[in-house]
């Protein structure tokens, strides 16, 4: 039974798991998108979401708490300067996991985890331009723009003869 097992241990001891998740979180913050197995991506999402929430408020206490987890100055600077600005208005759900298929060597399910606000292709609004038509016949009025070329066409033919 799985009573009170809140997270996946990933087949590693605690120190190895924490180091791996810290390194993966640093890579995600620096590169905005990383490729990993689906299981690790889900564990990383649980690990990095509270860190991103802390980064929304730039205080000394929050910087120290995040630095205790990530341990890389460049990543902390990137997180609090650039990433925090993009996620400032988002109430949660800072990451997205996209399944990409299976790895050839061992058939492990692979995924790409990315920061939501940095995928420009998904942020674009897709506008569907559909022509609104009706089946009933409306009032038929000839547009004035079409009358002028129609009147000129016979005159052009008369000149050509």
mmCIF file of C-alpha atoms in Angstrom:
data_model
loop_
_atom_site.group_PDB
_atom_site.id
_atom_site.type_symbol
_atom_site.label_atom_id
_atom_site.label_comp_id
_atom_site.label_asym_id
_atom_site.label_seq_id
_atom_site.Cartn_x
_atom_site.Cartn_y
_atom_site.Cartn_z
ATOM 1 C CA UNK A 1 0.000 0.000 0.000
ATOM 2 C CA UNK A 2 1.067 3.599 -0.646
ATOM 3 C CA UNK A 3 -0.020 5.199 2.586
ATOM 4 C CA UNK A 4 1.580 8.596 3.192
ATOM 5 C CA UNK A 5 4.017 8.372 0.261
ATOM 6 C CA UNK A 6 3.818 11.894 -1.091
ATOM 7 C CA UNK A 7 6.543 11.881 -3.747
ATOM 8 C CA UNK A 8 8.378 9.553 -6.078
ATOM 9 C CA UNK A 9 11.759 8.438 -4.760
ATOM 10 C CA UNK A 10 13.051 7.875 -8.322
ATOM 11 C CA UNK A 11 15.144 4.872 -7.229
ATOM 12 C CA UNK A 12 17.693 7.078 -5.480
ATOM 13 C CA UNK A 13 18.789 7.922 -1.975
ATOM 14 C CA UNK A 14 17.613 11.277 -0.594
ATOM 15 C CA UNK A 15 20.896 13.131 -1.136
ATOM 16 C CA UNK A 16 21.201 11.940 -4.743
ATOM 17 C CA UNK A 17 17.565 12.783 -5.464
ATOM 18 C CA UNK A 18 17.863 16.284 -3.981
ATOM 19 C CA UNK A 19 21.050 16.997 -5.928
ATOM 20 C CA UNK A 20 19.498 15.741 -9.164
ATOM 21 C CA UNK A 21 16.322 17.810 -8.731
ATOM 22 C CA UNK A 22 18.359 20.887 -7.824
ATOM 23 C CA UNK A 23 20.498 20.519 -10.958
ATOM 24 C CA UNK A 24 17.447 19.890 -13.130
ATOM 25 C CA UNK A 25 15.715 22.964 -11.673
ATOM 26 C CA UNK A 26 18.798 25.076 -12.433
ATOM 27 C CA UNK A 27 18.849 23.791 -16.011
ATOM 28 C CA UNK A 28 15.144 24.497 -16.397
ATOM 29 C CA UNK A 29 15.522 28.070 -15.156
ATOM 30 C CA UNK A 30 18.547 28.789 -17.331
ATOM 31 C CA UNK A 31 17.370 27.091 -20.541
ATOM 32 C CA UNK A 32 13.582 27.502 -20.031
ATOM 33 C CA UNK A 33 13.018 23.967 -21.419
ATOM 34 C CA UNK A 34 14.638 20.586 -20.776
ATOM 35 C CA UNK A 35 14.140 17.044 -22.048
ATOM 36 C CA UNK A 36 13.839 14.259 -19.464
ATOM 37 C CA UNK A 37 11.747 11.234 -18.560
ATOM 38 C CA UNK A 38 8.115 11.823 -17.669
ATOM 39 C CA UNK A 39 8.584 10.567 -14.102
ATOM 40 C CA UNK A 40 11.482 12.948 -13.463
ATOM 41 C CA UNK A 41 9.547 15.797 -15.088
ATOM 42 C CA UNK A 42 6.626 15.262 -12.702
ATOM 43 C CA UNK A 43 8.985 15.154 -9.709
ATOM 44 C CA UNK A 44 10.734 18.290 -10.970
ATOM 45 C CA UNK A 45 7.430 20.104 -11.328
ATOM 46 C CA UNK A 46 6.627 19.444 -7.658
ATOM 47 C CA UNK A 47 10.124 20.636 -6.717
ATOM 48 C CA UNK A 48 10.356 23.805 -8.814
ATOM 49 C CA UNK A 49 6.846 25.286 -8.524
ATOM 50 C CA UNK A 50 7.288 26.449 -4.881
ATOM 51 C CA UNK A 51 10.679 27.906 -5.813
ATOM 52 C CA UNK A 52 9.104 29.903 -8.640
ATOM 53 C CA UNK A 53 6.381 31.106 -6.281
ATOM 54 C CA UNK A 54 9.056 32.375 -3.879
ATOM 55 C CA UNK A 55 10.783 34.235 -6.710
ATOM 56 C CA UNK A 56 7.726 36.398 -7.380
ATOM 57 C CA UNK A 57 8.582 38.503 -4.307
ATOM 58 C CA UNK A 58 12.191 39.685 -4.339
ATOM 59 C CA UNK A 59 13.214 39.835 -0.682
ATOM 60 C CA UNK A 60 16.434 38.847 1.026
ATOM 61 C CA UNK A 61 14.669 36.047 2.872
ATOM 62 C CA UNK A 62 13.228 34.581 -0.339
ATOM 63 C CA UNK A 63 16.610 34.810 -2.064
ATOM 64 C CA UNK A 64 18.253 32.917 0.805
ATOM 65 C CA UNK A 65 15.590 30.213 0.842
ATOM 66 C CA UNK A 66 15.860 29.716 -2.932
ATOM 67 C CA UNK A 67 19.665 29.770 -2.800
ATOM 68 C CA UNK A 68 19.577 27.021 -0.159
ATOM 69 C CA UNK A 69 17.737 24.847 -2.719
ATOM 70 C CA UNK A 70 19.522 25.737 -5.977
ATOM 71 C CA UNK A 71 23.055 26.778 -4.876
ATOM 72 C CA UNK A 72 24.015 28.637 -8.076
ATOM 73 C CA UNK A 73 24.323 32.427 -8.086
ATOM 74 C CA UNK A 74 23.779 32.836 -11.842
ATOM 75 C CA UNK A 75 20.533 30.870 -11.654
ATOM 76 C CA UNK A 76 19.272 32.918 -8.714
ATOM 77 C CA UNK A 77 19.988 36.138 -10.612
ATOM 78 C CA UNK A 78 18.190 34.847 -13.720
ATOM 79 C CA UNK A 79 15.263 33.637 -11.634
ATOM 80 C CA UNK A 80 14.675 36.830 -9.679
ATOM 81 C CA UNK A 81 15.323 39.246 -12.563
ATOM 82 C CA UNK A 82 13.918 37.707 -15.756
ATOM 83 C CA UNK A 83 11.712 34.769 -14.826
ATOM 84 C CA UNK A 84 9.972 36.515 -11.931
ATOM 85 C CA UNK A 85 8.860 39.358 -14.218
ATOM 86 C CA UNK A 86 7.180 36.957 -16.631
ATOM 87 C CA UNK A 87 5.386 34.906 -13.975
ATOM 88 C CA UNK A 88 4.392 37.843 -11.753
ATOM 89 C CA UNK A 89 0.697 37.799 -12.727
ATOM 90 C CA UNK A 90 0.299 34.015 -12.937
ATOM 91 C CA UNK A 91 -1.343 32.455 -9.838
ATOM 92 C CA UNK A 92 0.403 29.080 -10.298
ATOM 93 C CA UNK A 93 1.083 26.438 -12.903
ATOM 94 C CA UNK A 94 4.401 27.825 -14.060
ATOM 95 C CA UNK A 95 5.542 24.674 -15.880
ATOM 96 C CA UNK A 96 4.139 22.538 -18.679
ATOM 97 C CA UNK A 97 4.977 18.892 -19.389
ATOM 98 C CA UNK A 98 4.732 17.776 -23.023
ATOM 99 C CA UNK A 99 5.174 14.077 -23.766
ATOM 100 C CA UNK A 100 7.525 13.500 -26.701
ATOM 101 C CA UNK A 101 7.561 9.727 -27.166
ATOM 102 C CA UNK A 102 9.724 6.869 -26.006
ATOM 103 C CA UNK A 103 13.503 6.589 -25.691
ATOM 104 C CA UNK A 104 15.098 4.087 -28.046
ATOM 105 C CA UNK A 105 17.468 2.437 -25.567
ATOM 106 C CA UNK A 106 15.077 1.418 -22.805
ATOM 107 C CA UNK A 107 11.659 2.605 -24.065
ATOM 108 C CA UNK A 108 11.315 5.078 -21.181
ATOM 109 C CA UNK A 109 8.595 7.637 -21.755
ATOM 110 C CA UNK A 110 10.257 10.974 -22.530
ATOM 111 C CA UNK A 111 8.858 14.439 -21.920
ATOM 112 C CA UNK A 112 9.825 18.035 -22.310
ATOM 113 C CA UNK A 113 9.216 20.282 -19.309
ATOM 114 C CA UNK A 114 9.181 23.999 -19.969
ATOM 115 C CA UNK A 115 8.298 27.278 -18.349
ATOM 116 C CA UNK A 116 4.843 28.228 -19.596
ATOM 117 C CA UNK A 117 5.482 31.926 -20.199
ATOM 118 C CA UNK A 118 8.529 31.303 -22.379
ATOM 119 C CA UNK A 119 6.921 29.207 -25.144
ATOM 120 C CA UNK A 120 6.099 31.866 -27.735
ATOM 121 C CA UNK A 121 4.314 29.415 -30.049
ATOM 122 C CA UNK A 122 1.748 28.446 -27.415
ATOM 123 C CA UNK A 123 1.266 32.036 -26.234
ATOM 124 C CA UNK A 124 0.052 33.260 -29.619
ATOM 125 C CA UNK A 125 -3.678 33.498 -29.890
ATOM 126 C CA UNK A 126 -4.978 31.398 -32.747
ATOM 127 C CA UNK A 127 -7.591 33.432 -34.588
ATOM 128 C CA UNK A 128 -9.942 31.491 -36.794
ATOM 129 C CA UNK A 129 -11.124 33.582 -39.704
ATOM 130 C CA UNK A 130 -14.388 32.037 -40.771
ATOM 131 C CA UNK A 131 -16.647 33.751 -43.219
ATOM 132 C CA UNK A 132 -20.058 34.264 -41.750
ATOM 133 C CA UNK A 133 -22.674 33.199 -44.277
ATOM 134 C CA UNK A 134 -26.395 32.805 -44.144
ATOM 135 C CA UNK A 135 -28.552 30.499 -46.192
ATOM 136 C CA UNK A 136 -31.421 32.869 -46.737
ATOM 137 C CA UNK A 137 -31.407 35.317 -49.576
ATOM 138 C CA UNK A 138 -30.987 38.848 -48.364
ATOM 139 C CA UNK A 139 -31.611 42.122 -50.127
ATOM 140 C CA UNK A 140 -29.679 42.166 -53.340
ATOM 141 C CA UNK A 141 -28.023 45.493 -53.772
ATOM 142 C CA UNK A 142 -25.301 45.913 -56.305
ATOM 143 C CA UNK A 143 -22.212 47.439 -54.730
ATOM 144 C CA UNK A 144 -21.110 50.685 -56.275
ATOM 145 C CA UNK A 145 -17.530 49.464 -56.594
ATOM 146 C CA UNK A 146 -18.569 46.739 -59.056
ATOM 147 C CA UNK A 147 -20.626 49.062 -61.281
ATOM 148 C CA UNK A 148 -17.749 51.314 -62.247
ATOM 149 C CA UNK A 149 -15.468 48.591 -63.744
ATOM 150 C CA UNK A 150 -18.454 47.020 -65.516
ATOM 151 C CA UNK A 151 -19.297 50.317 -67.190
ATOM 152 C CA UNK A 152 -15.697 50.835 -68.329
ATOM 153 C CA UNK A 153 -15.299 47.388 -69.875
ATOM 154 C CA UNK A 154 -17.601 47.947 -72.901
ATOM 155 C CA UNK A 155 -15.986 51.306 -73.573
ATOM 156 C CA UNK A 156 -12.561 49.682 -73.650
ATOM 157 C CA UNK A 157 -13.809 47.085 -76.154
ATOM 158 C CA UNK A 158 -15.295 49.801 -78.389
ATOM 159 C CA UNK A 159 -11.996 51.645 -78.515
ATOM 160 C CA UNK A 160 -10.092 48.467 -79.392
ATOM 161 C CA UNK A 161 -12.303 47.813 -82.482
#
